[in-house]
PDB file of C-alpha atoms and ligand atoms in Angstrom:
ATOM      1  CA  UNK A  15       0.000   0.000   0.000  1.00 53.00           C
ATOM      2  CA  UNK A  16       1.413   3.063  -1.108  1.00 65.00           C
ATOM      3  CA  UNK A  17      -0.561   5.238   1.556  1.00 88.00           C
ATOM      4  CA  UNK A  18       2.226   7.582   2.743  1.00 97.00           C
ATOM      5  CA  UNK A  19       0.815   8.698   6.598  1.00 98.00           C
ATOM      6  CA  UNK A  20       1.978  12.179   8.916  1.00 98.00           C
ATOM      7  CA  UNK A  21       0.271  12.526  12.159  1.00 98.00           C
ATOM      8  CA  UNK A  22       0.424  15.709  13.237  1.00 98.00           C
ATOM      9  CA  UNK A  23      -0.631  17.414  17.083  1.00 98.00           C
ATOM     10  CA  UNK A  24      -3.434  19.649  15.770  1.00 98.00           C
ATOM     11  CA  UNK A  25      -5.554  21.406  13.158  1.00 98.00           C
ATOM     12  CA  UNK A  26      -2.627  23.869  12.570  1.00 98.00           C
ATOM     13  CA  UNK A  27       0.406  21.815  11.965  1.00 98.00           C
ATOM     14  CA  UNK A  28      -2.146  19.913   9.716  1.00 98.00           C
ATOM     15  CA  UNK A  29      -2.615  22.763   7.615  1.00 98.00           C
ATOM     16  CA  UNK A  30       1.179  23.470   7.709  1.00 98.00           C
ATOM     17  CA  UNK A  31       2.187  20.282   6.568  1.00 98.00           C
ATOM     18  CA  UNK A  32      -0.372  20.152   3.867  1.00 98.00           C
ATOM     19  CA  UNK A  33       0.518  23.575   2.383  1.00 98.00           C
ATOM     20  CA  UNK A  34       4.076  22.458   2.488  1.00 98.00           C
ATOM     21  CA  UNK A  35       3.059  19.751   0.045  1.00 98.00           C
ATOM     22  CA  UNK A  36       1.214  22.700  -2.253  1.00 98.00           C
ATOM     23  CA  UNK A  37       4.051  24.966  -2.134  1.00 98.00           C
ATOM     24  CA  UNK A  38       6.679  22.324  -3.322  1.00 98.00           C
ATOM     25  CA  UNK A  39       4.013  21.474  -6.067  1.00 98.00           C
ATOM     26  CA  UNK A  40       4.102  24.675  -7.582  1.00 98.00           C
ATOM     27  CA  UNK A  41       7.783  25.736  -6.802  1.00 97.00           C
ATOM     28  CA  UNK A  42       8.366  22.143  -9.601  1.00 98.00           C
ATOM     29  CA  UNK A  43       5.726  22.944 -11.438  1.00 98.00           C
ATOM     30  CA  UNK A  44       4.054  27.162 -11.551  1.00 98.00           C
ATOM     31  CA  UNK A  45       1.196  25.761 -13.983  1.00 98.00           C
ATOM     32  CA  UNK A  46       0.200  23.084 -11.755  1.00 98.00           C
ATOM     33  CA  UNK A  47      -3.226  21.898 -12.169  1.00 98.00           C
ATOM     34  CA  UNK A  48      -4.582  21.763  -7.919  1.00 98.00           C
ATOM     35  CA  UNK A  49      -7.916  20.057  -6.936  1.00 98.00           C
ATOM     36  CA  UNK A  50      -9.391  21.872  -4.351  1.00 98.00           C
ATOM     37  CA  UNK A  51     -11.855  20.969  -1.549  1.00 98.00           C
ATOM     38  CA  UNK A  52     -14.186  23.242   0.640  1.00 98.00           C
ATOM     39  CA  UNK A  53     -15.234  22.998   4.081  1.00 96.00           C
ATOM     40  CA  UNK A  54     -13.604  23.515   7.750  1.00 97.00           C
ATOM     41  CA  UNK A  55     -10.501  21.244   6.726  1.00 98.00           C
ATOM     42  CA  UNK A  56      -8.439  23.395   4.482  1.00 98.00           C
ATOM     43  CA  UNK A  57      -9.499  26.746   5.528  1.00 98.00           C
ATOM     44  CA  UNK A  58      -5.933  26.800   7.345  1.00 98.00           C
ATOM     45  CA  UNK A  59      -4.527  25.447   4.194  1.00 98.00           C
ATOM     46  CA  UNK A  60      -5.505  28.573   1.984  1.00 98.00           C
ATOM     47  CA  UNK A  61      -4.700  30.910   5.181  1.00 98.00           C
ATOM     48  CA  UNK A  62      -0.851  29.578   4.817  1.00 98.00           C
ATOM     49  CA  UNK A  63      -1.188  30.014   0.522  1.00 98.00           C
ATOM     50  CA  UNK A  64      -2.214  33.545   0.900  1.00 98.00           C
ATOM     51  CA  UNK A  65       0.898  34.057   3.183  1.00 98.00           C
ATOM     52  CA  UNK A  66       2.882  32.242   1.143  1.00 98.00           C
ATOM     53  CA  UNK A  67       1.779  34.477  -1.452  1.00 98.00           C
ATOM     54  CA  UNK A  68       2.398  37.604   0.110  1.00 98.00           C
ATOM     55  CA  UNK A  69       5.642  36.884   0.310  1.00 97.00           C
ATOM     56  CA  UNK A  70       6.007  36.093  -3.202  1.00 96.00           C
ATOM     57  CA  UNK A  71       4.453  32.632  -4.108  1.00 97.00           C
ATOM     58  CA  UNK A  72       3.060  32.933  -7.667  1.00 98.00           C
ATOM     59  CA  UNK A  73      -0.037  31.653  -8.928  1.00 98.00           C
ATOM     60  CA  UNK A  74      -0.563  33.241 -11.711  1.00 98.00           C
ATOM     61  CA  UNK A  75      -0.210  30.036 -13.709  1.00 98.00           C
ATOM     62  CA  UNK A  76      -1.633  27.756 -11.682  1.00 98.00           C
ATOM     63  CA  UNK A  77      -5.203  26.173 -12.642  1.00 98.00           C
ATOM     64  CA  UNK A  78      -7.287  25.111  -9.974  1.00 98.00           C
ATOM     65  CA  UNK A  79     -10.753  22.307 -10.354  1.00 98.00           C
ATOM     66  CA  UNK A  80     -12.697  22.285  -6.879  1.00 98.00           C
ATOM     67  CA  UNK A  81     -14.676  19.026  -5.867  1.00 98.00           C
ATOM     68  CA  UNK A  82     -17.767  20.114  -5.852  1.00 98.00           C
ATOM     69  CA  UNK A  83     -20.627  22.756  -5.471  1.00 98.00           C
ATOM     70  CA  UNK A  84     -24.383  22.600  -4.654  1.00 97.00           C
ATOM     71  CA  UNK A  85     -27.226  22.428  -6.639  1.00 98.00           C
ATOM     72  CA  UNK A  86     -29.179  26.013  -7.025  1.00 97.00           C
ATOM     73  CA  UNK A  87     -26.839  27.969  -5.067  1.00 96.00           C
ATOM     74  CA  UNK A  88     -24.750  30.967  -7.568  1.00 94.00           C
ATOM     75  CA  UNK A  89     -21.533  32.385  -7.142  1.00 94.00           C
ATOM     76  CA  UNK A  90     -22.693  35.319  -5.057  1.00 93.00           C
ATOM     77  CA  UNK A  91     -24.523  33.059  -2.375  1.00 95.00           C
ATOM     78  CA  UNK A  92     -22.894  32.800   1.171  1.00 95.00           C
ATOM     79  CA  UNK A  93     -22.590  29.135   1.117  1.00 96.00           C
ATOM     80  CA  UNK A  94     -21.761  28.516  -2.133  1.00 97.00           C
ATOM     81  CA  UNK A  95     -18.713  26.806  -2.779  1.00 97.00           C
ATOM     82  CA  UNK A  96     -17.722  29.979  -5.216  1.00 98.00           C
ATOM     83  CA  UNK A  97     -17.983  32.209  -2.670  1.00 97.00           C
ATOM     84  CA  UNK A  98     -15.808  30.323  -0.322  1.00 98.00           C
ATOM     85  CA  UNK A  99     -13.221  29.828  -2.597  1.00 98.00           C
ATOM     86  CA  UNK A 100     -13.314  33.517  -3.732  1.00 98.00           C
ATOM     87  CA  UNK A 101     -13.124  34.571  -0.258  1.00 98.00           C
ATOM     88  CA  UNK A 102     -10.783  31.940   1.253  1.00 98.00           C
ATOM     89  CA  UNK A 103      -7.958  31.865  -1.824  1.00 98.00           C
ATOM     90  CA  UNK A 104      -8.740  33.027  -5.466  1.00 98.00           C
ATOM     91  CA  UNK A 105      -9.113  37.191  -4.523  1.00 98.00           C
ATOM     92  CA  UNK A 106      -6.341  36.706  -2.464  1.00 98.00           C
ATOM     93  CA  UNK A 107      -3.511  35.434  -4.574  1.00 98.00           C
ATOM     94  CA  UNK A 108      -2.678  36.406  -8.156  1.00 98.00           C
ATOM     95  CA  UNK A 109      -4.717  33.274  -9.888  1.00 98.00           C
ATOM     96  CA  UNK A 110      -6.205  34.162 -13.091  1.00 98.00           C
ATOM     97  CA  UNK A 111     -10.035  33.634 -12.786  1.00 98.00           C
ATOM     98  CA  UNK A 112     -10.294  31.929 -15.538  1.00 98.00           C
ATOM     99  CA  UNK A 113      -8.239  29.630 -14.483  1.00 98.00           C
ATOM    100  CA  UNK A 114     -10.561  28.359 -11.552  1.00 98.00           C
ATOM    101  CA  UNK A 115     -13.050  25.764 -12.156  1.00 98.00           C
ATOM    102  CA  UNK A 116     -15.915  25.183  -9.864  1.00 98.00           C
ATOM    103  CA  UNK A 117     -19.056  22.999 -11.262  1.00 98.00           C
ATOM    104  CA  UNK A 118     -22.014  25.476 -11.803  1.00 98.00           C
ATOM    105  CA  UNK A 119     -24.943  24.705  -9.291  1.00 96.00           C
ATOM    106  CA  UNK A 120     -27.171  27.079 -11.344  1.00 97.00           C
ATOM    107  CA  UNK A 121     -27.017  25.226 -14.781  1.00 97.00           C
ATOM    108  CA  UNK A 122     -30.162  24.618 -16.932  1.00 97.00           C
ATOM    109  CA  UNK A 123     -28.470  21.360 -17.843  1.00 98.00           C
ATOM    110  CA  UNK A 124     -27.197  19.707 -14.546  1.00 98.00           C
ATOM    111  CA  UNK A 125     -26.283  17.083 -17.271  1.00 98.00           C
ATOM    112  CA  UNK A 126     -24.174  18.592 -19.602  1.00 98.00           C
ATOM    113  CA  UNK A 127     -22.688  20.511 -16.585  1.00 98.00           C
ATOM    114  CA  UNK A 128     -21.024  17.702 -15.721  1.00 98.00           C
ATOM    115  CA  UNK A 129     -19.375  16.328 -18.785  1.00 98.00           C
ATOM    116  CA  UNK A 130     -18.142  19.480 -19.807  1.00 98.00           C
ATOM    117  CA  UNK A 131     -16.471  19.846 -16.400  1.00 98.00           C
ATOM    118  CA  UNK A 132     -14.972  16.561 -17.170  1.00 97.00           C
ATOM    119  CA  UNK A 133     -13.816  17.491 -20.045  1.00 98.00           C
ATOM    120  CA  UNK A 134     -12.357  20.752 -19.375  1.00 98.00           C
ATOM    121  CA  UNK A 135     -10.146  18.698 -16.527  1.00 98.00           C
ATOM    122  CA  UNK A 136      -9.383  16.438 -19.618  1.00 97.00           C
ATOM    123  CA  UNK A 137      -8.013  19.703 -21.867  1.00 98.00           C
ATOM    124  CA  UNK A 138      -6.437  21.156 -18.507  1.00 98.00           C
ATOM    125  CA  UNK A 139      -4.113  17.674 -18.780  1.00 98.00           C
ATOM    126  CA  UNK A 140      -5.521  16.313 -15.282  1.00 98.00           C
ATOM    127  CA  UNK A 141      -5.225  17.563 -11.917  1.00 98.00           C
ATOM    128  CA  UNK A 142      -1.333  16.908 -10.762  1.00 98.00           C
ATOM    129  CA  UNK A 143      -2.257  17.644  -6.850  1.00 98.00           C
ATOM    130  CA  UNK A 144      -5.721  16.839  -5.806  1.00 98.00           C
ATOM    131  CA  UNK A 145      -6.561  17.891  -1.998  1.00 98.00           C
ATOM    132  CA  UNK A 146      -9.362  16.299   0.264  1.00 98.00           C
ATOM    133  CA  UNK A 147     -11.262  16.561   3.099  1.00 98.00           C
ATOM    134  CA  UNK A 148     -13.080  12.857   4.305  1.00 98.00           C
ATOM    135  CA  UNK A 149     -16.819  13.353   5.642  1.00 96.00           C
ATOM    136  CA  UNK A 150     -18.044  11.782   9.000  1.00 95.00           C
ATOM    137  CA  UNK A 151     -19.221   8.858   6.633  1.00 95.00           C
ATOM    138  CA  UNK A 152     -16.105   8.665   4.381  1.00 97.00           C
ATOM    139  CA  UNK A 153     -17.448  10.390   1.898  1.00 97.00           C
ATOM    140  CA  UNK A 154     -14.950  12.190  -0.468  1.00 98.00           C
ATOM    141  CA  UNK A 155     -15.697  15.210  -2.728  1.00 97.00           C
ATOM    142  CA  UNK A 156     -20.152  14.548  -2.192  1.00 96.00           C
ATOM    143  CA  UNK A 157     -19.475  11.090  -3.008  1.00 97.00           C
ATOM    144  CA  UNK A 158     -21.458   9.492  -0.467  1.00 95.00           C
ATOM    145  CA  UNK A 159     -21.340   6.055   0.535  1.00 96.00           C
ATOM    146  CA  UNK A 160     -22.579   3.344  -1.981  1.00 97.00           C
ATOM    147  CA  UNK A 161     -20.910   6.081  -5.557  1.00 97.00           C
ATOM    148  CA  UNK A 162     -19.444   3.734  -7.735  1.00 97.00           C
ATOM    149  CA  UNK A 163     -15.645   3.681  -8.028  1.00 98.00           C
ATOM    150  CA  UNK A 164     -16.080   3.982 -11.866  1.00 98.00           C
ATOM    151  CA  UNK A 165     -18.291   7.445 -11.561  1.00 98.00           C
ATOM    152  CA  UNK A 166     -17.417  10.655 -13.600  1.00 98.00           C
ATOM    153  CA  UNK A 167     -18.671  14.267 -12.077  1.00 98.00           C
ATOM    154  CA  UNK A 168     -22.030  13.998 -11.598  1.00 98.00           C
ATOM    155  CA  UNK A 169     -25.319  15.048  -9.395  1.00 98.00           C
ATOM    156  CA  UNK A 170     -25.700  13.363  -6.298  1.00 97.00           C
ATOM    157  CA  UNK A 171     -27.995  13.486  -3.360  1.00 95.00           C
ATOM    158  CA  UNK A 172     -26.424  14.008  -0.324  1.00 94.00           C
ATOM    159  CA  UNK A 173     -26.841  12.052   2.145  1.00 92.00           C
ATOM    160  CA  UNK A 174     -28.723  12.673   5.723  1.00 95.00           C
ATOM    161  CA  UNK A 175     -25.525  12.559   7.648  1.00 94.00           C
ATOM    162  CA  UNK A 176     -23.917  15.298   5.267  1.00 94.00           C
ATOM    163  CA  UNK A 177     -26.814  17.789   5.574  1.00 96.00           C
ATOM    164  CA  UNK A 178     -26.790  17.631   9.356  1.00 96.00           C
ATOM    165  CA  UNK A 179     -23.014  18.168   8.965  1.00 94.00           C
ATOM    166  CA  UNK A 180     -23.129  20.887   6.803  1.00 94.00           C
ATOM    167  CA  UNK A 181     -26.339  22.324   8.491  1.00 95.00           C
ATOM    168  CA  UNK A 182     -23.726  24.273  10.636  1.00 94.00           C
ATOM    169  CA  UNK A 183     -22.888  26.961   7.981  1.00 94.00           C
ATOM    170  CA  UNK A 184     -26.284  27.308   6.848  1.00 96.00           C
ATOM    171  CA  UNK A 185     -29.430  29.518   9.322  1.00 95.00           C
ATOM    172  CA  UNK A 186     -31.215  26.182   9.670  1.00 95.00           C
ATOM    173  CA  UNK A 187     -31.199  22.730   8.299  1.00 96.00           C
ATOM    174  CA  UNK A 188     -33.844  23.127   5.595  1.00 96.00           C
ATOM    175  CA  UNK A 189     -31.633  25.736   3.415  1.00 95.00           C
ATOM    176  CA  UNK A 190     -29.421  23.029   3.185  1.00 96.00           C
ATOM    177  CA  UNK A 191     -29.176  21.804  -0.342  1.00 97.00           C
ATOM    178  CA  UNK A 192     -30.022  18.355  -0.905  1.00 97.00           C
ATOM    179  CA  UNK A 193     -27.940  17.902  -4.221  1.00 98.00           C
ATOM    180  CA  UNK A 194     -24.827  19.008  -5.554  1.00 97.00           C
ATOM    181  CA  UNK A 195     -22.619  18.206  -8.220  1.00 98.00           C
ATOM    182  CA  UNK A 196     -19.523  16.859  -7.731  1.00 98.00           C
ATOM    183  CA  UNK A 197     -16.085  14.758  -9.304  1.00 98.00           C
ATOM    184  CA  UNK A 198     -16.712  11.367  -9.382  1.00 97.00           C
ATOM    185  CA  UNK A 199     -14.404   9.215  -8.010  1.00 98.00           C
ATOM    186  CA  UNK A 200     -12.543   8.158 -10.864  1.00 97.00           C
ATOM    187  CA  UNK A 201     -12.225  11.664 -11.698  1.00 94.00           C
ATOM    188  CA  UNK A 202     -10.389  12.131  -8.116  1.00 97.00           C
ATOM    189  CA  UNK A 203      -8.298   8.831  -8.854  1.00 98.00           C
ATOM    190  CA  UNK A 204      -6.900  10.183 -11.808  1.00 98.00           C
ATOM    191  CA  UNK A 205      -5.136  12.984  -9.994  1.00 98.00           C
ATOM    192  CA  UNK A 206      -1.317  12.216  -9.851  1.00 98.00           C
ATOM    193  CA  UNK A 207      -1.143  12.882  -6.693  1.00 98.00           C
ATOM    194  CA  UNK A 208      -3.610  13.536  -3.642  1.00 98.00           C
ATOM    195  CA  UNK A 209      -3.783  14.978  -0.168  1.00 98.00           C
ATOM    196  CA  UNK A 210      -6.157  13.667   2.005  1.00 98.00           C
ATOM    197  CA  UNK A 211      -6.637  15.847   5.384  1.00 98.00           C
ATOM    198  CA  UNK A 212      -8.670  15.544   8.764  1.00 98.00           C
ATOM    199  CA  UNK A 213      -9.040  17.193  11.704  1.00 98.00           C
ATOM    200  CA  UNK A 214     -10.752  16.309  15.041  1.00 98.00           C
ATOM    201  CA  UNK A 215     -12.205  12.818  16.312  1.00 98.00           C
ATOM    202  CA  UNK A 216     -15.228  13.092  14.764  1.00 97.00           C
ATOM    203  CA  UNK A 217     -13.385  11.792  11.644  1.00 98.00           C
ATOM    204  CA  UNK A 218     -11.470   9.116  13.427  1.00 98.00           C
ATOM    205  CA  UNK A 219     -14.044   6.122  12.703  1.00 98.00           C
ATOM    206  CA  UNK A 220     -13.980   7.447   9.027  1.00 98.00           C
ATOM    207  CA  UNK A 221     -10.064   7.651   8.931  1.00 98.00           C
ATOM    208  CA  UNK A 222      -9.469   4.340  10.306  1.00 98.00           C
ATOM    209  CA  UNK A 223     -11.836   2.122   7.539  1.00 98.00           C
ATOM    210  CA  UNK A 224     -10.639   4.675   4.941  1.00 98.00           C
ATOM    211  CA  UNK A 225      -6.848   3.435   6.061  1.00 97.00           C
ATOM    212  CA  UNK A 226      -7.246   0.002   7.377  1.00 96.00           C
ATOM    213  CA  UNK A 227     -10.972  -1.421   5.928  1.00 96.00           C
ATOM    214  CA  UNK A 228     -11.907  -2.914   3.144  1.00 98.00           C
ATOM    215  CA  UNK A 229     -12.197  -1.209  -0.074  1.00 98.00           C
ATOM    216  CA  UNK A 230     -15.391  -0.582  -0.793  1.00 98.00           C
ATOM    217  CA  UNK A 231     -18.198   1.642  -1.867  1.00 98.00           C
ATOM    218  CA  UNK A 232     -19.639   1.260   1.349  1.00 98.00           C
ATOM    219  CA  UNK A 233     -16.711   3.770   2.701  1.00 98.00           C
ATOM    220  CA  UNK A 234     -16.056   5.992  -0.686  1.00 98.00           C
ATOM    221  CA  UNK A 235     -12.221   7.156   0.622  1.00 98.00           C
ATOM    222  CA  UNK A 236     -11.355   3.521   1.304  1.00 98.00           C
ATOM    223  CA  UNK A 237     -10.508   3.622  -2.416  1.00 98.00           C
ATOM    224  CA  UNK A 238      -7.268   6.014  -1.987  1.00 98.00           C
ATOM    225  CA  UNK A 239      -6.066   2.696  -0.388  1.00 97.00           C
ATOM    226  CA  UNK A 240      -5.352   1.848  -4.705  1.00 97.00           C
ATOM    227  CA  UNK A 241      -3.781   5.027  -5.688  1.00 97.00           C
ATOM    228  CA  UNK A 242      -0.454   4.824  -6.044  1.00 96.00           C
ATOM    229  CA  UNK A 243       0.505   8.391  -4.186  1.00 97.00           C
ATOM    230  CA  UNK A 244      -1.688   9.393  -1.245  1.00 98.00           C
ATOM    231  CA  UNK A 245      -0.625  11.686   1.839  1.00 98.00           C
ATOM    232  CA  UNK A 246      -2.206  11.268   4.806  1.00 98.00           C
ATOM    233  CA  UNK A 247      -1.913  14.377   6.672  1.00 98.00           C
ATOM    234  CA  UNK A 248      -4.461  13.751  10.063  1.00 98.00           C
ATOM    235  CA  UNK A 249      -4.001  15.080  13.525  1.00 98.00           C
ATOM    236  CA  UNK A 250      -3.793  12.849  16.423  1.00 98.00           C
ATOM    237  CA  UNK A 251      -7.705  13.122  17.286  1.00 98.00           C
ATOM    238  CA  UNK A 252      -8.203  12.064  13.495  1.00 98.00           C
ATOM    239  CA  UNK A 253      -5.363   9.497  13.943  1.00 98.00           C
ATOM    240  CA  UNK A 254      -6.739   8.109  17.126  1.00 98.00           C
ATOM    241  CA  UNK A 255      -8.394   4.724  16.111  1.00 98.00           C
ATOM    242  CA  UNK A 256      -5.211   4.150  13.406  1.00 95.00           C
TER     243      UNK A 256
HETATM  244  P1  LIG B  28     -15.271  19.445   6.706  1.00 87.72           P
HETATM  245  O1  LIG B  28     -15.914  18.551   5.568  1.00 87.72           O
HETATM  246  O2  LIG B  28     -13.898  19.812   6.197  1.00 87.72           O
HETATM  247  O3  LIG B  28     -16.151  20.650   6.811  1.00 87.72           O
HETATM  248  O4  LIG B  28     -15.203  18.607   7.931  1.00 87.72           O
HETATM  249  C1  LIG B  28     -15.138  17.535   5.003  1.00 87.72           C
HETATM  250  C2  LIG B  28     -15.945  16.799   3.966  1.00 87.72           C
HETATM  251  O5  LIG B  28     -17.175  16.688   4.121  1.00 87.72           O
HETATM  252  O6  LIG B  28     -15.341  16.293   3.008  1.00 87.72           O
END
C-alpha cells in the first residue's frame, strides 16, 4: 500500500504540513493543475497560501478544479462553494479567474454541466495535486457512501448525515441543499497525486476504515487505499483509532 501517513498534534500543523506539500508542487511545477476541496478542513490550508503568497508565491499560472458545489446555489450566495473559494484563496492570490473551475450549481443542464467539467479537466491535462477533506461517513468530494468507483462528475444526493453536517454553515437545516454536483471518483483517482486531510475525532471512525478497511463503496475514501501516491496528513484526534 502506497498510503504515505503524517500525524500531526493539531488542526494547525495539519494545515502546515499540507501547504508544504502545495508549495513544493508549484515551486516544480508554476502551472500546476490543484484540486481543491471546501469545508472547515483546508481553511488553514488557503490561510498559509495567501501568506505564502504575500511573500512572493506565484499563482498566476496555476489552474485550480474544486470538488464540488451545490445544486441552485450561484456564485454570489454565502454558502456557495464559489464564494468560499473567492473569499478563502482566489481574490487573495494572483490566480487568473479563468483559471478556476468550480461545477455550476445554477445550470439549466445539470447534465451537460457535468461532462463538460470533465472534459475541461481532460483539456487542462488532469489535476497533478488533488486535496481532500473525508466526511463523517467517508465520503470524499459529495461522493457518499454506496458512488461507484467507476463514476465521472455527476449530481448526487447528499446524504442525511452530510446535511446535518453541513447544516452548521447554513441559518437552519432546511436551506441546506439536498444535491450538488460533484467529481466522481474516478475523476479524483486520476489525480497524480492527492492529499487527504482531517481534523478532530469526529473523523477518526472514518479515517481508520478509509486506512485500514476494506475497499469498498460502502466507505467511498477507502478507495485512496489503490492510488499509487496518497498523503495522509491527520491530527492525532483524526489518527486516534489508526
Ligand atoms: P469538513 O468537511 O472539512 O467541513 O469537515 C469535510 C468533507 O465533508 O469532506
Amino acid at each position: 500500500m502506497a498510503m504515505n501517513i503524517v500525524v500531526v498534534a493539531n488542526f494547525d500543523s495539519m494545515s502546515a504540513e499540507a501547504a508544504k506539500i502545495v508549495y513544493g508542487q508549484i515551486m516544480r511545477k508554476p502551472n500546476s493543475v490543484l484540486g481543491l476541496a471546501t469545508g472547515s478542513t483546508p481553511l488553514g490550508v488557503y490561510k498559509l497560501l495567501v501568506e505564502y503568497h504575500n511573500r512572493g508565491m506565484d499563482f498566476s499560472r496555476v489552474t485550480t478544479f474544486n470538488l464540488d458545489e451545490y445544486v441552485g446555489l450561484g456564485p454570489d450566495h454565502p454558502q456557495s462553494y464559489r464564494r468560499y473559494m473567492h473569499e478563502h484563496l482566489f481574490s487573495k492570490v494572483n490566480i487568473n479567474p479563468e483559471r478556476t473551475f468550480i461545477p455550476n450549481g445554477l445550470a439549466e443542464d445539470l447534465e451537460a454541466e457535468c461532462r463538460r467539467y470533465d472534459e475541461l479537466i481532460r483539456q487542462a491535462g488532469g489535476i497533478d495535486l488533488q486535496i481532500l477533506g473525508i466526511g463523517t461517513n467517508g465520503h470524499i468530494g459529495f461522493n457518499e457512501p454506496g458512488t461507484e468507483f467507476g463514476s465521472t462528475t455527476h449530481v448526487v444526493d447528499l446524504a442525511e448525515s452530510t446535511i446535518r453536517d453541513n447544516a452548521r454553515f447554513f441559518e437552519s437545516i432546511d436551506q441546506v441543499p439536498t444535491r450538488a454536483i460533484s467529481m466522481g471518483i474516478k475523476s479524483i483517482m486520476q489525480a497524480k497525486e492527492i492529499i487527504l486531510m482531517a481534523s478532530g475525532g469526529s473523523k477518526a471512525d472514518a479515517i481508520y476504515a478509509a486506512v485500514h478497511g476494506p475497499v469498498t463503496t460502502a466507505v467511498p475514501a477507502s478507495v485512496l487505499q489503490l492510488h499509487p501516491s496518497v498523503t495522509l496528513v491527520v491530527d492525532q484526534a483524526a489518527a486516534s483509532k489508526l
